[in-house]
């Protein structure tokens, strides 16, 4: 199993999560976060904003679904401007559905 961490623009959140749901990936967790990338923030009207609001999506999926999920996030999340976000993929050891006790991919 893999965990996808996607840090995206808040204004792309609905489109990204709706597209994931329609493609068969409804389960996810979202967090409102603040962060910075390689531009170290942004200057607007003389004010320096060190960290910018982003949305962090986390999804755990089967190995074979990762590329489909990444493709949706990148295509749907992209505006082409700096700050579009970042995606990380991590290995996941195990999962449990609390209600049923199912383990591993059965729990997804
Ligand atoms: N190396 C990193 N580790 C953890 N989080 C990161 C990293 N790089 C970016 N982020 C997170 O992703 C958000 C968006 O990053 P951003 O899209 O600005 O990346 P970038 O590398 O600067 O790309 P771009 O040049 O397109 O702006 C940041 O606000 C931060 O929350
Ligand atoms: Mg950046």
JSON list of C-alpha atoms and ligand atoms in Angstrom, two decimals:
[
{"chain": "A", "resi": 1, "resn": "UNK", "atom": "CA", "xyz": [0.00, 0.00, 0.00]},
{"chain": "A", "resi": 2, "resn": "UNK", "atom": "CA", "xyz": [1.03, 3.60, -0.57]},
{"chain": "A", "resi": 3, "resn": "UNK", "atom": "CA", "xyz": [0.11, 6.85, 1.08]},
{"chain": "A", "resi": 4, "resn": "UNK", "atom": "CA", "xyz": [-0.18, 9.88, -1.16]},
{"chain": "A", "resi": 5, "resn": "UNK", "atom": "CA", "xyz": [0.43, 13.27, 0.48]},
{"chain": "A", "resi": 6, "resn": "UNK", "atom": "CA", "xyz": [-0.70, 16.05, -1.82]},
{"chain": "A", "resi": 7, "resn": "UNK", "atom": "CA", "xyz": [-0.24, 19.70, -0.85]},
{"chain": "A", "resi": 8, "resn": "UNK", "atom": "CA", "xyz": [-2.47, 21.68, -3.19]},
{"chain": "A", "resi": 9, "resn": "UNK", "atom": "CA", "xyz": [-4.02, 25.11, -3.70]},
{"chain": "A", "resi": 10, "resn": "UNK", "atom": "CA", "xyz": [-7.15, 25.57, -1.56]},
{"chain": "A", "resi": 11, "resn": "UNK", "atom": "CA", "xyz": [-9.05, 26.82, -4.63]},
{"chain": "A", "resi": 12, "resn": "UNK", "atom": "CA", "xyz": [-8.36, 23.49, -6.43]},
{"chain": "A", "resi": 13, "resn": "UNK", "atom": "CA", "xyz": [-9.49, 21.33, -3.48]},
{"chain": "A", "resi": 14, "resn": "UNK", "atom": "CA", "xyz": [-13.09, 20.73, -4.56]},
{"chain": "A", "resi": 15, "resn": "UNK", "atom": "CA", "xyz": [-12.18, 19.93, -8.16]},
{"chain": "A", "resi": 16, "resn": "UNK", "atom": "CA", "xyz": [-9.40, 17.54, -7.09]},
{"chain": "A", "resi": 17, "resn": "UNK", "atom": "CA", "xyz": [-11.48, 15.68, -4.49]},
{"chain": "A", "resi": 18, "resn": "UNK", "atom": "CA", "xyz": [-14.57, 15.51, -6.74]},
{"chain": "A", "resi": 19, "resn": "UNK", "atom": "CA", "xyz": [-12.48, 14.07, -9.58]},
{"chain": "A", "resi": 20, "resn": "UNK", "atom": "CA", "xyz": [-10.89, 11.51, -7.24]},
{"chain": "A", "resi": 21, "resn": "UNK", "atom": "CA", "xyz": [-14.34, 10.47, -6.00]},
{"chain": "A", "resi": 22, "resn": "UNK", "atom": "CA", "xyz": [-15.70, 10.14, -9.54]},
{"chain": "A", "resi": 23, "resn": "UNK", "atom": "CA", "xyz": [-12.67, 8.01, -10.48]},
{"chain": "A", "resi": 24, "resn": "UNK", "atom": "CA", "xyz": [-13.36, 5.55, -7.63]},
{"chain": "A", "resi": 25, "resn": "UNK", "atom": "CA", "xyz": [-11.19, 7.05, -4.89]},
{"chain": "A", "resi": 26, "resn": "UNK", "atom": "CA", "xyz": [-13.67, 8.55, -2.41]},
{"chain": "A", "resi": 27, "resn": "UNK", "atom": "CA", "xyz": [-11.71, 7.91, 0.81]},
{"chain": "A", "resi": 28, "resn": "UNK", "atom": "CA", "xyz": [-9.31, 10.61, 1.93]},
{"chain": "A", "resi": 29, "resn": "UNK", "atom": "CA", "xyz": [-8.37, 12.96, 4.74]},
{"chain": "A", "resi": 30, "resn": "UNK", "atom": "CA", "xyz": [-7.84, 16.68, 4.26]},
{"chain": "A", "resi": 31, "resn": "UNK", "atom": "CA", "xyz": [-6.04, 19.19, 6.45]},
{"chain": "A", "resi": 32, "resn": "UNK", "atom": "CA", "xyz": [-5.79, 22.96, 6.16]},
{"chain": "A", "resi": 33, "resn": "UNK", "atom": "CA", "xyz": [-2.09, 23.75, 6.43]},
{"chain": "A", "resi": 34, "resn": "UNK", "atom": "CA", "xyz": [0.41, 26.53, 5.81]},
{"chain": "A", "resi": 35, "resn": "UNK", "atom": "CA", "xyz": [3.72, 26.08, 4.09]},
{"chain": "A", "resi": 36, "resn": "UNK", "atom": "CA", "xyz": [6.38, 27.42, 1.80]},
{"chain": "A", "resi": 37, "resn": "UNK", "atom": "CA", "xyz": [8.27, 26.13, -1.18]},
{"chain": "A", "resi": 38, "resn": "UNK", "atom": "CA", "xyz": [11.46, 27.15, -2.89]},
{"chain": "A", "resi": 39, "resn": "UNK", "atom": "CA", "xyz": [10.40, 30.81, -3.38]},
{"chain": "A", "resi": 40, "resn": "UNK", "atom": "CA", "xyz": [10.34, 31.10, 0.46]},
{"chain": "A", "resi": 41, "resn": "UNK", "atom": "CA", "xyz": [6.91, 32.71, 0.51]},
{"chain": "A", "resi": 42, "resn": "UNK", "atom": "CA", "xyz": [5.59, 35.64, -1.45]},
{"chain": "A", "resi": 43, "resn": "UNK", "atom": "CA", "xyz": [5.66, 39.47, -1.41]},
{"chain": "A", "resi": 44, "resn": "UNK", "atom": "CA", "xyz": [2.32, 41.18, -2.12]},
{"chain": "A", "resi": 45, "resn": "UNK", "atom": "CA", "xyz": [1.99, 44.97, -1.93]},
{"chain": "A", "resi": 46, "resn": "UNK", "atom": "CA", "xyz": [5.24, 45.26, 0.05]},
{"chain": "A", "resi": 47, "resn": "UNK", "atom": "CA", "xyz": [4.06, 42.69, 2.63]},
{"chain": "A", "resi": 48, "resn": "UNK", "atom": "CA", "xyz": [6.06, 39.48, 2.95]},
{"chain": "A", "resi": 49, "resn": "UNK", "atom": "CA", "xyz": [4.01, 36.33, 3.55]},
{"chain": "A", "resi": 50, "resn": "UNK", "atom": "CA", "xyz": [6.44, 33.64, 4.75]},
{"chain": "A", "resi": 51, "resn": "UNK", "atom": "CA", "xyz": [3.91, 30.80, 4.69]},
{"chain": "A", "resi": 52, "resn": "UNK", "atom": "CA", "xyz": [0.90, 30.40, 2.46]},
{"chain": "A", "resi": 53, "resn": "UNK", "atom": "CA", "xyz": [-2.36, 28.52, 3.07]},
{"chain": "A", "resi": 54, "resn": "UNK", "atom": "CA", "xyz": [-2.56, 25.16, 1.32]},
{"chain": "A", "resi": 55, "resn": "UNK", "atom": "CA", "xyz": [-4.68, 22.04, 1.61]},
{"chain": "A", "resi": 56, "resn": "UNK", "atom": "CA", "xyz": [-3.03, 18.72, 2.44]},
{"chain": "A", "resi": 57, "resn": "UNK", "atom": "CA", "xyz": [-4.80, 15.63, 1.13]},
{"chain": "A", "resi": 58, "resn": "UNK", "atom": "CA", "xyz": [-3.80, 12.19, 2.35]},
{"chain": "A", "resi": 59, "resn": "UNK", "atom": "CA", "xyz": [-4.97, 8.99, 0.69]},
{"chain": "A", "resi": 60, "resn": "UNK", "atom": "CA", "xyz": [-3.90, 5.40, 1.28]},
{"chain": "A", "resi": 61, "resn": "UNK", "atom": "CA", "xyz": [-4.32, 3.18, -1.77]},
{"chain": "A", "resi": 62, "resn": "UNK", "atom": "CA", "xyz": [-3.28, -0.04, -3.48]},
{"chain": "A", "resi": 63, "resn": "UNK", "atom": "CA", "xyz": [0.14, 0.11, -5.15]},
{"chain": "A", "resi": 64, "resn": "UNK", "atom": "CA", "xyz": [-1.45, -0.29, -8.59]},
{"chain": "A", "resi": 65, "resn": "UNK", "atom": "CA", "xyz": [-3.70, 2.76, -8.10]},
{"chain": "A", "resi": 66, "resn": "UNK", "atom": "CA", "xyz": [-0.95, 5.25, -7.27]},
{"chain": "A", "resi": 67, "resn": "UNK", "atom": "CA", "xyz": [-0.25, 6.42, -10.81]},
{"chain": "A", "resi": 68, "resn": "UNK", "atom": "CA", "xyz": [-3.96, 7.02, -11.55]},
{"chain": "A", "resi": 69, "resn": "UNK", "atom": "CA", "xyz": [-4.29, 9.07, -8.36]},
{"chain": "A", "resi": 70, "resn": "UNK", "atom": "CA", "xyz": [-1.14, 11.08, -9.05]},
{"chain": "A", "resi": 71, "resn": "UNK", "atom": "CA", "xyz": [-2.33, 11.79, -12.58]},
{"chain": "A", "resi": 72, "resn": "UNK", "atom": "CA", "xyz": [-5.67, 13.13, -11.31]},
{"chain": "A", "resi": 73, "resn": "UNK", "atom": "CA", "xyz": [-4.04, 15.30, -8.63]},
{"chain": "A", "resi": 74, "resn": "UNK", "atom": "CA", "xyz": [-1.46, 16.77, -10.98]},
{"chain": "A", "resi": 75, "resn": "UNK", "atom": "CA", "xyz": [-3.85, 17.39, -13.89]},
{"chain": "A", "resi": 76, "resn": "UNK", "atom": "CA", "xyz": [-6.68, 18.74, -11.73]},
{"chain": "A", "resi": 77, "resn": "UNK", "atom": "CA", "xyz": [-4.52, 20.67, -9.26]},
{"chain": "A", "resi": 78, "resn": "UNK", "atom": "CA", "xyz": [-2.33, 22.46, -11.78]},
{"chain": "A", "resi": 79, "resn": "UNK", "atom": "CA", "xyz": [-2.77, 26.11, -12.74]},
{"chain": "A", "resi": 80, "resn": "UNK", "atom": "CA", "xyz": [0.73, 26.42, -14.23]},
{"chain": "A", "resi": 81, "resn": "UNK", "atom": "CA", "xyz": [1.77, 29.12, -11.76]},
{"chain": "A", "resi": 82, "resn": "UNK", "atom": "CA", "xyz": [4.33, 28.87, -8.96]},
{"chain": "A", "resi": 83, "resn": "UNK", "atom": "CA", "xyz": [2.87, 27.44, -5.77]},
{"chain": "A", "resi": 84, "resn": "UNK", "atom": "CA", "xyz": [0.71, 24.76, -7.43]},
{"chain": "A", "resi": 85, "resn": "UNK", "atom": "CA", "xyz": [1.93, 22.33, -4.79]},
{"chain": "A", "resi": 86, "resn": "UNK", "atom": "CA", "xyz": [3.78, 19.12, -4.20]},
{"chain": "A", "resi": 87, "resn": "UNK", "atom": "CA", "xyz": [2.99, 15.43, -3.96]},
{"chain": "A", "resi": 88, "resn": "UNK", "atom": "CA", "xyz": [4.85, 12.84, -1.90]},
{"chain": "A", "resi": 89, "resn": "UNK", "atom": "CA", "xyz": [4.35, 9.06, -2.00]},
{"chain": "A", "resi": 90, "resn": "UNK", "atom": "CA", "xyz": [5.13, 6.93, 1.07]},
{"chain": "A", "resi": 91, "resn": "UNK", "atom": "CA", "xyz": [5.07, 3.20, 1.77]},
{"chain": "A", "resi": 92, "resn": "UNK", "atom": "CA", "xyz": [2.38, 2.04, 4.21]},
{"chain": "A", "resi": 93, "resn": "UNK", "atom": "CA", "xyz": [2.93, -1.01, 6.46]},
{"chain": "A", "resi": 94, "resn": "UNK", "atom": "CA", "xyz": [-0.64, -1.85, 7.40]},
{"chain": "A", "resi": 95, "resn": "UNK", "atom": "CA", "xyz": [-4.19, -0.56, 7.78]},
{"chain": "A", "resi": 96, "resn": "UNK", "atom": "CA", "xyz": [-7.16, -1.55, 9.93]},
{"chain": "A", "resi": 97, "resn": "UNK", "atom": "CA", "xyz": [-10.85, -0.81, 9.55]},
{"chain": "A", "resi": 98, "resn": "UNK", "atom": "CA", "xyz": [-11.90, -0.28, 13.14]},
{"chain": "A", "resi": 99, "resn": "UNK", "atom": "CA", "xyz": [-15.50, -1.43, 12.61]},
{"chain": "A", "resi": 100, "resn": "UNK", "atom": "CA", "xyz": [-14.71, -4.80, 10.99]},
{"chain": "A", "resi": 101, "resn": "UNK", "atom": "CA", "xyz": [-11.11, -5.52, 11.96]},
{"chain": "A", "resi": 102, "resn": "UNK", "atom": "CA", "xyz": [-10.12, -5.97, 8.29]},
{"chain": "A", "resi": 103, "resn": "UNK", "atom": "CA", "xyz": [-6.39, -5.57, 7.66]},
{"chain": "A", "resi": 104, "resn": "UNK", "atom": "CA", "xyz": [-4.16, -4.43, 4.82]},
{"chain": "A", "resi": 105, "resn": "UNK", "atom": "CA", "xyz": [-5.72, -3.75, 1.42]},
{"chain": "A", "resi": 106, "resn": "UNK", "atom": "CA", "xyz": [-8.99, -5.28, 2.70]},
{"chain": "A", "resi": 107, "resn": "UNK", "atom": "CA", "xyz": [-9.18, -2.29, 5.03]},
{"chain": "A", "resi": 108, "resn": "UNK", "atom": "CA", "xyz": [-9.03, 0.34, 2.27]},
{"chain": "B", "resi": 1, "resn": "LIG", "atom": "N1", "xyz": [10.31, 19.87, 0.24]},
{"chain": "B", "resi": 1, "resn": "LIG", "atom": "C1", "xyz": [9.12, 20.05, 0.81]},
{"chain": "B", "resi": 1, "resn": "LIG", "atom": "N2", "xyz": [8.79, 19.40, 1.91]},
{"chain": "B", "resi": 1, "resn": "LIG", "atom": "C2", "xyz": [7.58, 19.57, 2.51]},
{"chain": "B", "resi": 1, "resn": "LIG", "atom": "N3", "xyz": [6.63, 20.37, 2.03]},
{"chain": "B", "resi": 1, "resn": "LIG", "atom": "C3", "xyz": [6.90, 21.05, 0.91]},
{"chain": "B", "resi": 1, "resn": "LIG", "atom": "C4", "xyz": [8.16, 20.93, 0.23]},
{"chain": "B", "resi": 1, "resn": "LIG", "atom": "N4", "xyz": [8.12, 21.73, -0.86]},
{"chain": "B", "resi": 1, "resn": "LIG", "atom": "C5", "xyz": [6.91, 22.30, -0.87]},
{"chain": "B", "resi": 1, "resn": "LIG", "atom": "N5", "xyz": [6.19, 21.90, 0.19]},
{"chain": "B", "resi": 1, "resn": "LIG", "atom": "C6", "xyz": [4.83, 22.28, 0.51]},
{"chain": "B", "resi": 1, "resn": "LIG", "atom": "O1", "xyz": [4.15, 22.49, -0.71]},
{"chain": "B", "resi": 1, "resn": "LIG", "atom": "C7", "xyz": [3.57, 23.78, -0.76]},
{"chain": "B", "resi": 1, "resn": "LIG", "atom": "C8", "xyz": [3.60, 24.29, -2.17]},
{"chain": "B", "resi": 1, "resn": "LIG", "atom": "O2", "xyz": [4.93, 24.26, -2.61]},
{"chain": "B", "resi": 1, "resn": "LIG", "atom": "P1", "xyz": [5.26, 24.91, -4.01]},
{"chain": "B", "resi": 1, "resn": "LIG", "atom": "O3", "xyz": [4.24, 24.49, -5.01]},
{"chain": "B", "resi": 1, "resn": "LIG", "atom": "O4", "xyz": [5.48, 26.38, -3.84]},
{"chain": "B", "resi": 1, "resn": "LIG", "atom": "O5", "xyz": [6.64, 24.16, -4.33]},
{"chain": "B", "resi": 1, "resn": "LIG", "atom": "P2", "xyz": [7.86, 24.69, -5.16]},
{"chain": "B", "resi": 1, "resn": "LIG", "atom": "O6", "xyz": [8.88, 23.62, -5.10]},
{"chain": "B", "resi": 1, "resn": "LIG", "atom": "O7", "xyz": [8.25, 26.06, -4.68]},
{"chain": "B", "resi": 1, "resn": "LIG", "atom": "O8", "xyz": [7.26, 24.73, -6.66]},
{"chain": "B", "resi": 1, "resn": "LIG", "atom": "P3", "xyz": [6.92, 26.01, -7.56]},
{"chain": "B", "resi": 1, "resn": "LIG", "atom": "O9", "xyz": [8.24, 26.49, -8.13]},
{"chain": "B", "resi": 1, "resn": "LIG", "atom": "O10", "xyz": [5.97, 25.53, -8.59]},
{"chain": "B", "resi": 1, "resn": "LIG", "atom": "O11", "xyz": [6.29, 27.04, -6.64]},
{"chain": "B", "resi": 1, "resn": "LIG", "atom": "C9", "xyz": [4.38, 24.58, 0.24]},
{"chain": "B", "resi": 1, "resn": "LIG", "atom": "O12", "xyz": [3.63, 25.67, 0.72]},
{"chain": "B", "resi": 1, "resn": "LIG", "atom": "C10", "xyz": [4.69, 23.56, 1.31]},
{"chain": "B", "resi": 1, "resn": "LIG", "atom": "O13", "xyz": [3.56, 23.44, 2.15]},
{"chain": "B", "resi": 2, "resn": "LIG", "atom": "MG1", "xyz": [6.85, 27.64, -4.74]}
]
